[in-house]
Short mmCIF file of C-alpha atoms in Angstrom, two decimals:
data_model
loop_
_atom_site.label_atom_id
_atom_site.label_comp_id
_atom_site.label_asym_id
_atom_site.label_seq_id
_atom_site.Cartn_x
_atom_site.Cartn_y
_atom_site.Cartn_z
CA UNK A 24 0.01 0.03 -0.01
CA UNK A 25 1.44 3.42 -0.94
CA UNK A 26 1.91 6.10 1.66
CA UNK A 27 -0.43 9.11 1.40
CA UNK A 28 2.10 11.90 0.94
CA UNK A 29 -0.38 14.45 2.22
CA UNK A 30 -0.40 12.95 5.67
CA UNK A 31 3.26 12.26 6.38
CA UNK A 32 5.87 14.59 7.86
CA UNK A 33 6.24 16.82 10.94
CA UNK A 34 3.43 19.15 11.91
CA UNK A 35 3.89 22.75 12.97
CA UNK A 36 3.31 21.64 16.59
CA UNK A 37 5.76 18.74 16.24
CA UNK A 38 8.56 21.11 15.11
CA UNK A 39 7.93 23.63 17.88
CA UNK A 40 7.87 20.80 20.42
CA UNK A 41 11.22 19.50 19.23
CA UNK A 42 12.73 22.99 19.23
CA UNK A 43 11.44 23.64 22.75
CA UNK A 44 12.95 20.32 23.94
CA UNK A 45 16.34 21.13 22.42
CA UNK A 46 16.43 24.66 23.86
CA UNK A 47 15.99 23.17 27.31
CA UNK A 48 19.36 21.52 26.85
CA UNK A 49 21.32 24.73 26.19
CA UNK A 50 21.79 28.23 27.58
CA UNK A 51 22.15 29.67 24.09
CA UNK A 52 19.58 31.20 21.76
CA UNK A 53 20.95 31.05 18.30
CA UNK A 54 20.32 33.51 15.48
CA UNK A 55 22.54 31.84 12.88
CA UNK A 56 22.39 28.09 11.83
CA UNK A 57 25.21 26.31 10.10
CA UNK A 58 25.07 22.98 8.40
CA UNK A 59 28.52 21.32 8.09
CA UNK A 60 29.22 19.14 5.07
CA UNK A 61 31.32 15.96 4.70
CA UNK A 62 34.64 16.52 6.62
CA UNK A 63 33.81 20.14 7.37
CA UNK A 64 32.61 19.74 10.96
CA UNK A 65 35.77 21.21 12.49
CA UNK A 66 34.02 24.64 12.54
CA UNK A 67 32.27 23.46 15.64
CA UNK A 68 35.54 23.22 17.44
CA UNK A 69 35.99 26.95 17.20
CA UNK A 70 32.70 27.66 19.06
CA UNK A 71 33.15 29.37 22.43
CA UNK A 72 31.03 28.32 25.49
CA UNK A 73 29.76 25.22 23.60
CA UNK A 74 26.78 23.25 24.58
CA UNK A 75 26.54 19.93 22.73
CA UNK A 76 23.31 18.02 22.08
CA UNK A 77 23.64 14.61 20.39
CA UNK A 78 20.92 13.70 17.81
CA UNK A 79 19.99 10.59 19.71
CA UNK A 80 19.09 12.78 22.74
CA UNK A 81 16.51 14.66 20.73
CA UNK A 82 12.98 13.31 20.47
CA UNK A 83 11.94 12.47 16.81
CA UNK A 84 15.34 13.50 15.39
CA UNK A 85 16.99 11.33 12.66
CA UNK A 86 20.47 9.88 13.16
CA UNK A 87 23.41 10.67 10.91
CA UNK A 88 24.86 7.35 9.39
CA UNK A 89 27.61 8.59 7.11
CA UNK A 90 31.42 8.79 7.86
CA UNK A 91 32.39 12.43 8.32
CA UNK A 92 29.01 13.34 9.94
CA UNK A 93 29.26 13.06 13.68
CA UNK A 94 25.62 13.58 14.62
CA UNK A 95 25.30 16.41 17.08
CA UNK A 96 24.17 20.00 17.46
CA UNK A 97 26.72 22.43 18.83
CA UNK A 98 25.44 25.72 20.38
CA UNK A 99 27.70 28.59 21.37
CA UNK A 100 29.44 31.82 20.29
CA UNK A 101 31.34 32.27 17.05
CA UNK A 102 32.77 35.75 16.15
CA UNK A 103 30.49 37.22 18.80
CA UNK A 104 27.26 35.68 17.38
CA UNK A 105 25.17 33.05 18.94
CA UNK A 106 25.12 30.06 16.56
CA UNK A 107 23.93 26.43 16.32
CA UNK A 108 25.89 24.07 14.08
CA UNK A 109 24.72 20.71 12.71
CA UNK A 110 27.82 18.55 12.85
CA UNK A 111 26.39 15.95 10.56
CA UNK A 112 23.43 16.21 8.15
CA UNK A 113 20.99 13.79 6.70
CA UNK A 114 20.78 12.61 3.14
CA UNK A 115 18.11 11.18 0.92
CA UNK A 116 20.39 8.24 0.03
CA UNK A 117 20.46 7.09 3.70
CA UNK A 118 16.81 6.18 3.23
CA UNK A 119 15.28 9.23 4.72
CA UNK A 120 12.40 10.91 2.97
CA UNK A 121 13.06 14.45 1.74
CA UNK A 122 10.87 16.00 4.39
CA UNK A 123 12.94 14.39 7.10
CA UNK A 124 16.21 15.38 5.50
CA UNK A 125 15.37 19.06 5.80
CA UNK A 126 13.40 18.86 9.05
CA UNK A 127 16.36 20.32 11.19
CA UNK A 128 16.10 23.57 9.26
CA UNK A 129 12.57 24.03 10.47
CA UNK A 130 13.65 23.18 14.03
CA UNK A 131 16.44 25.76 13.83
CA UNK A 132 13.96 28.32 12.53
CA UNK A 133 11.73 27.51 15.42
CA UNK A 134 14.70 27.97 17.80
CA UNK A 135 15.12 31.54 16.47
CA UNK A 136 17.60 31.62 13.62
CA UNK A 137 17.16 34.15 10.82
CA UNK A 138 20.23 33.12 8.71
CA UNK A 139 21.31 29.65 7.47
CA UNK A 140 24.76 28.83 6.17
CA UNK A 141 25.06 25.55 4.35
CA UNK A 142 28.41 23.99 3.40
CA UNK A 143 29.11 20.83 1.37
CA UNK A 144 31.70 18.77 -0.39
CA UNK A 145 31.01 18.69 -4.12
CA UNK A 146 32.41 17.34 -7.35
CA UNK A 147 33.56 19.90 -9.93
CA UNK A 148 31.81 19.82 -13.24
CA UNK A 149 33.12 23.06 -14.67
CA UNK A 150 36.47 22.25 -16.36
CA UNK A 151 37.94 25.51 -15.24
CA UNK A 152 37.62 24.44 -11.62
CA UNK A 153 40.28 22.63 -9.63
CA UNK A 154 40.21 20.30 -6.67
CA UNK A 155 40.32 22.40 -3.48
CA UNK A 156 38.43 25.35 -4.95
CA UNK A 157 35.75 27.09 -2.92
CA UNK A 158 32.51 27.67 -4.80
CA UNK A 159 29.93 30.16 -3.58
CA UNK A 160 26.49 28.93 -4.50
CA UNK A 161 24.75 31.50 -6.82
CA UNK A 162 21.92 29.19 -7.65
CA UNK A 163 21.02 25.49 -7.65
CA UNK A 164 19.26 22.87 -9.71
CA UNK A 165 16.98 20.67 -7.68
CA UNK A 166 17.21 17.49 -9.81
CA UNK A 167 15.13 15.37 -7.36
CA UNK A 168 12.59 18.13 -7.06
CA UNK A 169 12.28 18.38 -10.85
CA UNK A 170 11.62 14.64 -11.03
CA UNK A 171 9.00 14.29 -8.37
CA UNK A 172 10.93 14.32 -4.99
CA UNK A 173 10.57 17.96 -4.02
CA UNK A 174 11.19 18.45 -0.27
CA UNK A 175 7.92 20.43 -0.02
CA UNK A 176 5.64 17.69 -1.48
CA UNK A 177 2.67 16.92 0.85
CA UNK A 178 0.22 19.00 2.84
CA UNK A 179 1.39 22.48 3.29
CA UNK A 180 0.90 24.41 6.60
CA UNK A 181 0.95 28.21 5.89
CA UNK A 182 2.60 28.74 9.25
CA UNK A 183 5.72 27.16 7.68
CA UNK A 184 5.40 29.07 4.41
CA UNK A 185 3.41 29.40 1.20
CA UNK A 186 2.02 26.55 -0.83
CA UNK A 187 3.83 27.69 -3.97
CA UNK A 188 7.06 29.47 -2.90
CA UNK A 189 9.32 31.19 -5.37
CA UNK A 190 12.91 29.86 -5.23
CA UNK A 191 14.47 32.61 -7.29
CA UNK A 192 16.99 34.43 -5.09
CA UNK A 193 17.25 31.54 -2.66
CA UNK A 194 20.97 32.49 -1.87
CA UNK A 195 21.16 36.02 -0.35
CA UNK A 196 22.88 38.61 -2.54
CA UNK A 197 24.31 40.59 0.34
CA UNK A 198 25.75 37.52 1.97
CA UNK A 199 27.37 36.52 -1.32
CA UNK A 200 28.89 40.00 -1.76
CA UNK A 201 30.23 39.94 1.74
CA UNK A 202 31.72 36.44 1.37
CA UNK A 203 33.46 37.37 -1.86
CA UNK A 204 34.96 40.50 -0.31
CA UNK A 205 36.15 38.44 2.71
CA UNK A 206 37.68 35.78 0.47
CA UNK A 207 39.73 38.43 -1.41
CA UNK A 208 40.87 39.88 1.95
CA UNK A 209 41.98 36.44 3.10
CA UNK A 210 43.90 35.79 -0.11
CA UNK A 211 41.63 33.14 -1.42
CA UNK A 212 40.96 34.87 -4.74
CA UNK A 213 42.81 32.29 -6.80
CA UNK A 214 40.55 29.42 -5.47
CA UNK A 215 37.31 31.31 -5.16
CA UNK A 216 34.55 30.33 -7.57
CA UNK A 217 30.91 31.17 -7.94
CA UNK A 218 28.43 28.91 -9.69
CA UNK A 219 25.45 26.59 -9.80
CA UNK A 220 25.18 23.47 -7.62
CA UNK A 221 23.09 20.54 -8.76
CA UNK A 222 21.81 17.90 -6.29
CA UNK A 223 21.55 14.22 -7.30
CA UNK A 224 20.09 11.52 -5.07
CA UNK A 225 23.15 9.39 -4.65
CA UNK A 226 24.87 7.38 -3.15
CA UNK A 227 26.54 6.55 -6.48
CA UNK A 228 29.00 9.02 -7.92
CA UNK A 229 28.35 10.14 -11.49
CA UNK A 230 29.23 8.23 -14.69
CA UNK A 231 30.99 10.12 -17.46
CA UNK A 232 27.70 10.37 -19.39
CA UNK A 233 25.94 11.66 -16.32
CA UNK A 234 28.62 14.32 -15.63
CA UNK A 235 28.38 15.49 -19.22
CA UNK A 236 24.58 15.79 -18.97
CA UNK A 237 24.76 17.70 -15.67
CA UNK A 238 27.39 20.05 -17.11
CA UNK A 239 25.29 20.63 -20.24
CA UNK A 240 22.39 21.57 -17.94
CA UNK A 241 24.45 24.44 -16.59
CA UNK A 242 25.75 22.95 -13.37
CA UNK A 243 29.26 23.78 -12.10
CA UNK A 244 29.35 21.42 -9.25
CA UNK A 245 27.39 18.33 -8.07
CA UNK A 246 26.60 16.88 -4.72
CA UNK A 247 23.99 14.89 -2.70
CA UNK A 248 22.77 17.44 -0.21
CA UNK A 249 22.14 21.18 0.47
CA UNK A 250 19.20 21.81 -1.87
CA UNK A 251 16.41 20.38 0.30
CA UNK A 252 17.74 22.40 3.24
CA UNK A 253 18.07 25.54 1.14
CA UNK A 254 14.56 25.12 -0.28
CA UNK A 255 12.98 24.70 3.18
CA UNK A 256 14.95 27.66 4.47
CA UNK A 257 13.67 29.82 1.61
CA UNK A 258 10.18 28.55 2.20
CA UNK A 259 10.23 29.62 5.85
CA UNK A 260 11.77 33.03 5.24
CA UNK A 261 15.44 32.46 6.22
CA UNK A 262 18.42 34.25 4.53
CA UNK A 263 20.64 31.53 3.01
CA UNK A 264 24.35 31.41 2.12
CA UNK A 265 25.86 28.25 0.56
CA UNK A 266 29.39 27.24 -0.28
CA UNK A 267 30.95 24.11 -1.72
CA UNK A 268 34.45 22.74 -1.26
CA UNK A 269 35.35 21.07 -4.55
CA UNK A 270 36.79 17.82 -3.33
CA UNK A 271 37.14 16.13 -6.69
CA UNK A 272 36.69 16.76 -10.38
CA UNK A 273 34.06 14.74 -12.28
CA UNK A 274 35.12 12.88 -15.34
CA UNK A 275 33.83 14.44 -18.56
CA UNK A 276 35.99 12.23 -20.85
CA UNK A 277 36.50 8.43 -21.06
CA UNK A 278 40.21 9.12 -21.68
CA UNK A 279 40.71 10.54 -18.24
CA UNK A 280 38.34 8.73 -15.80
CA UNK A 281 38.67 9.64 -12.09
CA UNK A 282 36.87 7.10 -9.92
CA UNK A 283 35.88 9.21 -6.91
CA UNK A 284 35.77 7.61 -3.47
CA UNK A 285 34.29 8.98 -0.24
CA UNK A 286 37.68 8.59 1.47
CA UNK A 287 39.18 10.94 -1.08
CA UNK A 288 36.41 13.45 -0.48
CA UNK A 289 37.11 13.46 3.19
CA UNK A 290 40.88 13.74 2.68
CA UNK A 291 40.52 16.92 0.56
CA UNK A 292 37.90 18.24 2.97
CA UNK A 293 40.40 17.94 5.82
CA UNK A 294 43.09 19.56 3.76
CA UNK A 295 41.17 22.69 2.83
CA UNK A 296 38.65 22.79 5.70
CA UNK A 297 40.69 25.36 7.57
CA UNK A 298 40.29 27.90 4.75
CA UNK A 299 36.54 27.32 4.47
CA UNK A 300 36.21 27.62 8.25
CA UNK A 301 38.01 30.86 8.28
CA UNK A 302 35.83 32.30 5.45
CA UNK A 303 32.61 31.16 7.16
CA UNK A 304 33.73 32.47 10.56
CA UNK A 305 34.57 35.90 9.19
CA UNK A 306 31.25 36.03 7.33
CA UNK A 307 29.36 35.23 10.58
CA UNK A 308 31.16 38.13 12.22
CA UNK A 309 29.64 40.53 9.67
CA UNK A 310 26.03 39.19 9.71
CA UNK A 311 23.61 41.55 11.41
CA UNK A 312 21.26 39.73 13.75
#
């Protein structure tokens, strides 16, 4: 028997109950939420006065199952701002439905955040990119959403957001401008990129033919996350900034095939994570609550 998609998911009251439960475990009241991608959770180590809440301690919360995603919320101060970091996100390929993948964004909104920063490890599709580049997300292509797996499918509660939200301008122009200026000041100009991120379902990495297709569609980088979280953030009125660490280059030719592994992704993530953390930290310092 098929599941009635109009009846599944978390209600508005469910989300607020979870948020209230989590806030009882910390002294902090965050205004900025940060989702850490594969191998990029080290930003949480820079938080002052940290309160740590493990996912398994939170009622109705999913559990992260992927290497490089520890599975905890870290509350505290970063560059003078009160933040909450997700050290470990959820993915569609883990078997979670889309509405559960992005549920933490709604919880963070209910806890009081007004800005969401999403980071990820991605494969480079633009042949002008290099492994180790940092790509600011100008836009995205929601491939699962275009093929029937949009994160907002199901009954809509107007208290979350409108039934038919516009996703133009999902990534905040002012935050993009600030991040680009910060990157130049830090000397990251040679590795800074700006482009379009496309989400695939995973967990398989792309074939040569698939990489060519995604590139022809206008994507500069590809990954298995971020878009559901960004769409839900836009739906509920949050400002969003996204950035990818290009951890590998996708193969666009059969003559030079690169068989990507998750271990390689984590290795590059660890190598360049410090630069990404510095950029995000400086950006947080400039965000107006």
